[in-house]
Amino acid sequence: MTISVAVAGASGRMGTLIQQIIANSENLKLHAALTSTSSPEEMLGADVLIDVTRIEASEKNVAFALEHGINAVVGTSGWSQERLTGLEQRIPEGRGVIVVPNFSVGSVLGTHLATIAGKFYDSIEILEAHHDKKVDSPSGTAVRTAEAISAARGSEPVPPNADQRSRGEVVAGIPVHALRLRGVVADQQVIFGGTGETLTIRHETFSNTAYTQGIQLALEAATTATGLTVGIDGLLGIGAAA
Ligand SMILES: NC(=O)C1=CN([C@@H]2O[C@H](COP(=O)(O)OP(=O)(O)OC[C@H]3O[C@@H](n4cnc5c(N)ncnc54)[C@H](OP(=O)(O)O)[C@@H]3O)[C@@H](O)[C@H]2O)C=CC1
Ligand SMILES: O=C(O)C1=N[C@H](C(=O)O)C[C@H](O)C1
């Protein structure tokens, strides 16, 4: 079966990569390439929408797709837990959306390992670095990682004293520090402090091609997805942390 895909954010870094993946795939074909000046109607008739835009546009694109019977894959960052909860309630019966904070296999594994380690430490911080063209901070991956660590622990670590400056943005009790630098693609370190030791779980992305496998998996799964799925953990066979 050939899956026809509408790409929103087609003129961007991720949109360009996704069109290359579609062109190289035997079971994917491009239905429409949408940019900020496109009408959402261009996605009509697609089997799946994949959205890699900005959060405001992403919310509108996903709503339009669902209204018109199109399942969606979302790579855009900024889908907070509050937005995800709202989205889940709006997905019609029989339709599905897969929101993927990070398509890279190594990043998914890094976050999974961090949820295991988080139960053994009360002192946890995240340091993420991205290219200087990234418009959002902290990264969607860092937010998801902090939320997943606290959920797996069953409690949020005690955040730093609010009187201190330069301690990052606290997400689910975990300070997140963001760097935006030329020369970097994406890099995340989750640092755990214990008695006389630290543990660092680090994932480095050197090329956007790291997202290829996850994008393919998500597009193939989206045609039959129902309800809300967050992340590609299940598609990779990674279960909930023990
Ligand atoms: N999940 C993951 O693994 C990854 C997620 N991302 C996320 O994907 C998103 C895109 O990243 P990237 O490709 O680097 O960004 P770019 O800035 O390179 O591209 C953004 C794209 O979105 C479009 N766009 C911007 N504003 C709007 C709007 N208001 N309405 C419709 N379209 C709009 C742009 O169109 P135009 O050219 O017309 O302005 C462009 O096509 C970001 O949120 C980023 O964090 C990035 C990498 C990996
Ligand atoms: O904008 C990016 O580049 C990335 N965005 C995503 C995020 O915000 O986590 C995924 C990855 O880190 C690259």
mmCIF file of C-alpha atoms and ligand atoms in Angstrom:
data_model
loop_
_atom_site.group_PDB
_atom_site.id
_atom_site.type_symbol
_atom_site.label_atom_id
_atom_site.label_comp_id
_atom_site.label_asym_id
_atom_site.label_seq_id
_atom_site.Cartn_x
_atom_site.Cartn_y
_atom_site.Cartn_z
ATOM 1 C CA MET A 1 0.000 0.000 0.000
ATOM 2 C CA THR A 2 1.288 3.468 -0.871
ATOM 3 C CA ILE A 3 0.825 6.160 1.783
ATOM 4 C CA SER A 4 0.262 9.672 0.433
ATOM 5 C CA VAL A 5 1.791 12.308 2.705
ATOM 6 C CA ALA A 6 1.133 16.038 3.061
ATOM 7 C CA VAL A 7 4.193 17.808 4.513
ATOM 8 C CA ALA A 8 3.543 21.032 6.462
ATOM 9 C CA GLY A 9 6.764 22.997 6.949
ATOM 10 C CA ALA A 10 8.063 21.727 3.603
ATOM 11 C CA SER A 11 10.470 24.637 3.052
ATOM 12 C CA GLY A 12 12.243 24.122 6.385
ATOM 13 C CA ARG A 13 15.135 21.912 7.500
ATOM 14 C CA MET A 14 12.890 19.045 8.646
ATOM 15 C CA GLY A 15 10.412 19.455 5.792
ATOM 16 C CA THR A 16 13.235 19.160 3.267
ATOM 17 C CA LEU A 17 14.521 15.986 4.954
ATOM 18 C CA ILE A 18 11.023 14.476 5.014
ATOM 19 C CA GLN A 19 10.568 15.104 1.285
ATOM 20 C CA GLN A 20 13.893 13.327 0.655
ATOM 21 C CA ILE A 21 12.736 10.381 2.759
ATOM 22 C CA ILE A 22 9.471 10.217 0.791
ATOM 23 C CA ALA A 23 11.330 10.421 -2.538
ATOM 24 C CA ASN A 24 13.595 7.523 -1.481
ATOM 25 C CA SER A 25 10.767 5.369 -0.135
ATOM 26 C CA GLU A 26 8.849 2.696 -2.034
ATOM 27 C CA ASN A 27 5.698 2.979 0.073
ATOM 28 C CA LEU A 28 5.471 6.758 0.623
ATOM 29 C CA LYS A 29 4.467 9.407 -1.926
ATOM 30 C CA LEU A 30 4.240 13.184 -1.664
ATOM 31 C CA HIS A 31 0.682 14.527 -1.784
ATOM 32 C CA ALA A 32 1.401 18.199 -0.994
ATOM 33 C CA ALA A 33 4.256 20.375 0.269
ATOM 34 C CA LEU A 34 2.856 23.170 2.451
ATOM 35 C CA THR A 35 4.700 26.304 3.584
ATOM 36 C CA SER A 36 3.548 29.305 5.627
ATOM 37 C CA THR A 37 1.771 30.740 2.563
ATOM 38 C CA SER A 38 -0.135 27.555 1.653
ATOM 39 C CA SER A 39 -3.841 26.929 2.173
ATOM 40 C CA PRO A 40 -4.492 24.008 4.538
ATOM 41 C CA GLU A 41 -6.879 22.716 1.872
ATOM 42 C CA GLU A 42 -3.795 21.503 -0.012
ATOM 43 C CA MET A 43 -3.559 18.621 2.456
ATOM 44 C CA LEU A 44 -7.038 17.332 1.533
ATOM 45 C CA GLY A 45 -6.903 13.838 0.046
ATOM 46 C CA ALA A 46 -3.677 12.854 1.831
ATOM 47 C CA ASP A 47 -3.553 9.700 3.950
ATOM 48 C CA VAL A 48 -1.314 11.374 6.531
ATOM 49 C CA LEU A 49 -0.227 14.915 7.448
ATOM 50 C CA ILE A 50 3.254 15.366 8.873
ATOM 51 C CA ASP A 51 3.703 18.730 10.560
ATOM 52 C CA VAL A 52 7.124 20.292 11.237
ATOM 53 C CA THR A 53 6.313 23.991 11.556
ATOM 54 C CA ARG A 54 5.805 26.209 14.632
ATOM 55 C CA ILE A 55 3.531 25.415 17.521
ATOM 56 C CA GLU A 56 0.790 27.938 16.574
ATOM 57 C CA ALA A 57 0.641 26.632 12.994
ATOM 58 C CA SER A 58 0.945 23.040 14.157
ATOM 59 C CA GLU A 59 -2.171 23.262 16.328
ATOM 60 C CA LYS A 60 -4.191 24.664 13.403
ATOM 61 C CA ASN A 61 -2.842 22.113 10.913
ATOM 62 C CA VAL A 62 -3.621 19.164 13.164
ATOM 63 C CA ALA A 63 -7.123 20.470 13.904
ATOM 64 C CA PHE A 64 -7.791 20.927 10.161
ATOM 65 C CA ALA A 65 -6.463 17.453 9.344
ATOM 66 C CA LEU A 66 -8.614 15.778 11.991
ATOM 67 C CA GLU A 67 -11.709 17.709 10.883
ATOM 68 C CA HIS A 68 -11.159 16.306 7.400
ATOM 69 C CA GLY A 69 -10.442 12.696 8.348
ATOM 70 C CA ILE A 70 -6.641 12.828 8.004
ATOM 71 C CA ASN A 71 -4.374 11.245 10.636
ATOM 72 C CA ALA A 72 -1.285 13.218 11.641
ATOM 73 C CA VAL A 73 2.338 12.875 12.690
ATOM 74 C CA VAL A 74 3.644 15.925 14.577
ATOM 75 C CA GLY A 75 7.352 16.679 14.918
ATOM 76 C CA THR A 76 6.928 20.337 15.872
ATOM 77 C CA SER A 77 8.156 21.160 19.365
ATOM 78 C CA GLY A 78 6.062 23.039 21.910
ATOM 79 C CA TRP A 79 3.306 20.461 22.453
ATOM 80 C CA SER A 80 3.236 20.836 26.241
ATOM 81 C CA GLN A 81 1.417 18.357 28.445
ATOM 82 C CA GLU A 82 -1.505 20.810 28.623
ATOM 83 C CA ARG A 83 -1.721 21.037 24.814
ATOM 84 C CA LEU A 84 -1.466 17.240 24.498
ATOM 85 C CA THR A 85 -4.295 16.737 26.991
ATOM 86 C CA GLY A 86 -6.487 19.156 25.009
ATOM 87 C CA LEU A 87 -5.591 17.448 21.730
ATOM 88 C CA GLU A 88 -6.384 13.987 23.094
ATOM 89 C CA GLN A 89 -9.890 15.138 23.973
ATOM 90 C CA ARG A 90 -10.456 16.523 20.470
ATOM 91 C CA ILE A 91 -9.355 13.504 18.411
ATOM 92 C CA PRO A 92 -12.497 12.050 16.786
ATOM 93 C CA GLU A 93 -13.331 8.359 17.153
ATOM 94 C CA GLY A 94 -11.266 6.289 14.720
ATOM 95 C CA ARG A 95 -8.683 9.034 13.993
ATOM 96 C CA GLY A 96 -5.130 9.187 15.331
ATOM 97 C CA VAL A 97 -2.249 11.600 15.986
ATOM 98 C CA ILE A 98 1.359 10.641 16.769
ATOM 99 C CA VAL A 99 3.271 13.488 18.441
ATOM 100 C CA VAL A 100 7.015 12.825 18.356
ATOM 101 C CA PRO A 101 9.242 15.077 20.502
ATOM 102 C CA ASN A 102 12.315 13.493 18.886
ATOM 103 C CA PHE A 103 12.487 11.128 15.891
ATOM 104 C CA SER A 104 16.026 9.955 16.678
ATOM 105 C CA VAL A 105 16.430 6.449 18.099
ATOM 106 C CA GLY A 106 19.349 7.500 20.316
ATOM 107 C CA SER A 107 17.380 10.355 21.829
ATOM 108 C CA VAL A 108 14.425 8.088 22.613
ATOM 109 C CA LEU A 109 16.791 5.613 24.288
ATOM 110 C CA GLY A 110 18.535 8.423 26.190
ATOM 111 C CA THR A 111 15.229 9.665 27.598
ATOM 112 C CA HIS A 112 14.189 6.112 28.467
ATOM 113 C CA LEU A 113 17.469 5.481 30.322
ATOM 114 C CA ALA A 114 17.023 8.802 32.142
ATOM 115 C CA THR A 115 13.605 7.666 33.436
ATOM 116 C CA ILE A 116 15.310 4.612 34.950
ATOM 117 C CA ALA A 117 18.185 6.598 36.502
ATOM 118 C CA GLY A 118 15.862 9.317 37.829
ATOM 119 C CA LYS A 119 14.512 7.023 40.533
ATOM 120 C CA PHE A 120 17.961 6.792 42.134
ATOM 121 C CA TYR A 121 18.770 10.515 42.357
ATOM 122 C CA ASP A 122 17.118 13.624 43.818
ATOM 123 C CA SER A 123 19.523 16.052 42.157
ATOM 124 C CA ILE A 124 18.805 16.188 38.410
ATOM 125 C CA GLU A 125 19.456 18.853 35.757
ATOM 126 C CA ILE A 126 19.231 18.929 31.942
ATOM 127 C CA LEU A 127 21.634 20.799 29.673
ATOM 128 C CA GLU A 128 20.582 21.003 26.025
ATOM 129 C CA ALA A 129 22.350 22.669 23.099
ATOM 130 C CA HIS A 130 20.969 23.309 19.595
ATOM 131 C CA HIS A 131 21.850 25.206 16.424
ATOM 132 C CA ASP A 132 21.380 28.976 16.497
ATOM 133 C CA LYS A 133 18.399 28.884 14.075
ATOM 134 C CA LYS A 134 16.190 27.054 16.572
ATOM 135 C CA VAL A 135 13.372 29.407 17.590
ATOM 136 C CA ASP A 136 12.141 27.681 20.743
ATOM 137 C CA SER A 137 13.727 26.983 24.110
ATOM 138 C CA PRO A 138 13.892 24.823 26.050
ATOM 139 C CA SER A 139 13.731 22.080 23.419
ATOM 140 C CA GLY A 140 10.669 19.853 23.170
ATOM 141 C CA THR A 141 12.908 16.875 23.914
ATOM 142 C CA ALA A 142 14.206 18.434 27.130
ATOM 143 C CA VAL A 143 10.672 19.250 28.291
ATOM 144 C CA ARG A 144 9.523 15.711 27.502
ATOM 145 C CA THR A 145 12.578 14.217 29.232
ATOM 146 C CA ALA A 146 11.989 16.236 32.401
ATOM 147 C CA GLU A 147 8.281 15.313 32.435
ATOM 148 C CA ALA A 148 9.055 11.627 31.824
ATOM 149 C CA ILE A 149 11.688 11.486 34.597
ATOM 150 C CA SER A 150 9.324 13.024 37.156
ATOM 151 C CA ALA A 151 6.417 10.806 36.048
ATOM 152 C CA ALA A 152 8.595 7.670 36.389
ATOM 153 C CA ARG A 153 9.829 8.795 39.841
ATOM 154 C CA GLY A 154 6.259 9.445 40.953
ATOM 155 C CA SER A 155 7.359 12.849 42.303
ATOM 156 C CA GLU A 156 9.167 15.940 41.109
ATOM 157 C CA PRO A 157 12.672 16.595 42.463
ATOM 158 C CA VAL A 158 12.829 19.686 44.703
ATOM 159 C CA PRO A 159 13.706 22.589 42.341
ATOM 160 C CA PRO A 160 16.455 25.112 43.156
ATOM 161 C CA ASN A 161 15.836 28.112 45.350
ATOM 162 C CA ALA A 162 13.839 30.607 43.272
ATOM 163 C CA ASP A 163 16.041 33.464 44.563
ATOM 164 C CA GLN A 164 19.016 32.119 42.620
ATOM 165 C CA ARG A 165 19.633 33.528 39.141
ATOM 166 C CA SER A 166 20.955 31.572 36.116
ATOM 167 C CA ARG A 167 19.491 28.242 37.228
ATOM 168 C CA GLY A 168 17.552 27.486 34.040
ATOM 169 C CA GLU A 169 13.801 27.018 33.559
ATOM 170 C CA VAL A 170 12.300 24.496 35.954
ATOM 171 C CA VAL A 171 10.239 21.836 34.139
ATOM 172 C CA ALA A 172 8.521 19.210 36.306
ATOM 173 C CA GLY A 173 10.935 20.084 39.134
ATOM 174 C CA ILE A 174 14.032 19.738 36.927
ATOM 175 C CA PRO A 175 16.132 22.774 35.872
ATOM 176 C CA VAL A 176 16.639 22.880 32.093
ATOM 177 C CA HIS A 177 19.499 24.965 30.660
ATOM 178 C CA ALA A 178 19.473 25.802 26.934
ATOM 179 C CA LEU A 179 22.389 26.831 24.707
ATOM 180 C CA ARG A 180 21.942 28.031 21.094
ATOM 181 C CA LEU A 181 25.223 27.839 19.183
ATOM 182 C CA ARG A 182 26.474 27.804 15.608
ATOM 183 C CA GLY A 183 28.052 24.470 14.734
ATOM 184 C CA VAL A 184 25.726 22.417 16.944
ATOM 185 C CA VAL A 185 22.890 20.222 15.583
ATOM 186 C CA ALA A 186 21.364 18.895 18.818
ATOM 187 C CA ASP A 187 22.875 17.715 22.099
ATOM 188 C CA GLN A 188 21.242 16.804 25.396
ATOM 189 C CA GLN A 189 22.834 15.870 28.706
ATOM 190 C CA VAL A 190 20.791 14.677 31.662
ATOM 191 C CA ILE A 191 23.012 14.975 34.733
ATOM 192 C CA PHE A 192 22.243 13.145 37.970
ATOM 193 C CA GLY A 193 24.035 14.150 41.175
ATOM 194 C CA GLY A 194 24.478 11.625 44.009
ATOM 195 C CA THR A 195 26.728 11.134 47.004
ATOM 196 C CA GLY A 196 30.289 11.554 45.775
ATOM 197 C CA GLU A 197 29.299 10.879 42.132
ATOM 198 C CA THR A 198 27.502 12.180 39.088
ATOM 199 C CA LEU A 199 25.979 10.249 36.200
ATOM 200 C CA THR A 200 25.540 11.848 32.770
ATOM 201 C CA ILE A 201 23.310 10.447 30.019
ATOM 202 C CA ARG A 202 24.267 12.283 26.846
ATOM 203 C CA HIS A 203 22.840 12.113 23.341
ATOM 204 C CA GLU A 204 24.470 14.017 20.478
ATOM 205 C CA THR A 205 22.929 14.502 17.026
ATOM 206 C CA PHE A 206 25.470 15.285 14.303
ATOM 207 C CA SER A 207 23.110 15.263 11.302
ATOM 208 C CA ASN A 208 19.360 15.546 10.710
ATOM 209 C CA THR A 209 19.598 12.132 9.023
ATOM 210 C CA ALA A 210 19.368 10.760 12.602
ATOM 211 C CA TYR A 211 15.623 11.441 12.322
ATOM 212 C CA THR A 212 15.105 9.291 9.189
ATOM 213 C CA GLN A 213 14.190 5.941 10.772
ATOM 214 C CA GLY A 214 11.796 7.521 13.263
ATOM 215 C CA ILE A 215 10.054 9.570 10.568
ATOM 216 C CA GLN A 216 9.534 6.479 8.397
ATOM 217 C CA LEU A 217 8.218 4.435 11.329
ATOM 218 C CA ALA A 218 5.828 7.181 12.424
ATOM 219 C CA LEU A 219 4.444 7.775 8.911
ATOM 220 C CA GLU A 220 3.812 4.054 8.415
ATOM 221 C CA ALA A 221 2.164 3.709 11.838
ATOM 222 C CA ALA A 222 0.028 6.815 11.423
ATOM 223 C CA THR A 223 -2.319 5.347 8.823
ATOM 224 C CA THR A 224 -3.800 2.932 11.378
ATOM 225 C CA ALA A 225 -3.195 4.951 14.564
ATOM 226 C CA THR A 226 -6.135 5.826 16.783
ATOM 227 C CA GLY A 227 -6.195 8.313 19.642
ATOM 228 C CA LEU A 228 -3.056 10.104 20.837
ATOM 229 C CA THR A 229 0.398 8.492 20.814
ATOM 230 C CA VAL A 230 3.362 10.436 22.206
ATOM 231 C CA GLY A 231 6.802 9.370 21.011
ATOM 232 C CA ILE A 232 8.038 6.465 18.923
ATOM 233 C CA ASP A 233 9.040 4.381 21.962
ATOM 234 C CA GLY A 234 6.300 1.814 21.304
ATOM 235 C CA LEU A 235 7.203 1.620 17.589
ATOM 236 C CA LEU A 236 10.799 0.807 18.592
ATOM 237 C CA GLY A 237 9.672 -1.790 21.135
ATOM 238 C CA ILE A 238 10.797 0.295 24.125
ATOM 239 C CA GLY A 239 8.390 -0.194 27.020
ATOM 240 C CA ALA A 240 7.682 1.926 30.060
ATOM 241 C CA ALA A 241 10.597 2.211 32.497
ATOM 242 C CA ALA A 242 10.647 -0.499 35.184
HETATM 243 N N1 LIG B 1 10.673 15.850 16.433
HETATM 244 C C1 LIG B 1 11.938 15.948 16.001
HETATM 245 O O1 LIG B 1 12.719 14.952 16.003
HETATM 246 C C2 LIG B 1 12.420 17.250 15.491
HETATM 247 C C3 LIG B 1 11.627 18.336 15.610
HETATM 248 N N2 LIG B 1 12.037 19.557 15.140
HETATM 249 C C4 LIG B 1 11.058 20.629 15.256
HETATM 250 O O2 LIG B 1 10.445 20.789 13.985
HETATM 251 C C5 LIG B 1 10.041 22.149 13.821
HETATM 252 C C6 LIG B 1 10.626 22.687 12.518
HETATM 253 O O3 LIG B 1 12.031 22.703 12.626
HETATM 254 P P1 LIG B 1 12.924 23.188 11.387
HETATM 255 O O4 LIG B 1 12.581 22.398 10.177
HETATM 256 O O5 LIG B 1 14.321 23.197 11.877
HETATM 257 O O6 LIG B 1 12.401 24.697 11.215
HETATM 258 P P2 LIG B 1 12.595 25.680 9.953
HETATM 259 O O7 LIG B 1 12.599 27.055 10.518
HETATM 260 O O8 LIG B 1 13.727 25.249 9.111
HETATM 261 O O9 LIG B 1 11.241 25.462 9.108
HETATM 262 C C7 LIG B 1 10.000 25.863 9.603
HETATM 263 C C8 LIG B 1 8.937 25.540 8.594
HETATM 264 O O10 LIG B 1 7.671 25.887 9.162
HETATM 265 C C9 LIG B 1 7.001 26.790 8.294
HETATM 266 N N3 LIG B 1 6.255 27.760 9.089
HETATM 267 C C10 LIG B 1 6.756 28.667 9.948
HETATM 268 N N4 LIG B 1 5.774 29.402 10.484
HETATM 269 C C11 LIG B 1 4.630 28.938 9.943
HETATM 270 C C12 LIG B 1 3.276 29.280 10.076
HETATM 271 N N5 LIG B 1 2.892 30.271 10.901
HETATM 272 N N6 LIG B 1 2.353 28.587 9.353
HETATM 273 C C13 LIG B 1 2.739 27.568 8.552
HETATM 274 N N7 LIG B 1 4.009 27.205 8.362
HETATM 275 C C14 LIG B 1 4.940 27.881 9.060
HETATM 276 C C15 LIG B 1 8.093 27.470 7.476
HETATM 277 O O11 LIG B 1 7.508 27.952 6.251
HETATM 278 P P3 LIG B 1 8.116 29.265 5.505
HETATM 279 O O12 LIG B 1 9.416 28.828 4.899
HETATM 280 O O13 LIG B 1 7.071 29.594 4.498
HETATM 281 O O14 LIG B 1 8.296 30.309 6.576
HETATM 282 C C16 LIG B 1 9.050 26.311 7.278
HETATM 283 O O15 LIG B 1 8.606 25.481 6.217
HETATM 284 C C17 LIG B 1 10.535 22.875 15.075
HETATM 285 O O16 LIG B 1 9.478 22.940 16.006
HETATM 286 C C18 LIG B 1 11.636 21.972 15.602
HETATM 287 O O17 LIG B 1 11.832 22.119 16.983
HETATM 288 C C19 LIG B 1 13.245 19.721 14.544
HETATM 289 C C20 LIG B 1 14.098 18.660 14.424
HETATM 290 C C21 LIG B 1 13.775 17.332 14.902
HETATM 291 O O1 LIG B 2 14.824 22.265 16.388
HETATM 292 C C1 LIG B 2 15.552 21.245 16.407
HETATM 293 O O2 LIG B 2 16.614 21.171 15.757
HETATM 294 C C2 LIG B 2 15.137 20.110 17.228
HETATM 295 N N1 LIG B 2 13.979 20.168 17.826
HETATM 296 C C3 LIG B 2 13.388 19.145 18.617
HETATM 297 C C4 LIG B 2 13.254 19.584 20.044
HETATM 298 O O3 LIG B 2 12.881 20.741 20.292
HETATM 299 O O4 LIG B 2 13.501 18.777 20.943
HETATM 300 C C5 LIG B 2 14.090 17.810 18.448
HETATM 301 C C6 LIG B 2 15.586 17.907 18.329
HETATM 302 O O5 LIG B 2 16.109 18.265 19.565
HETATM 303 C C7 LIG B 2 15.989 18.898 17.257
#
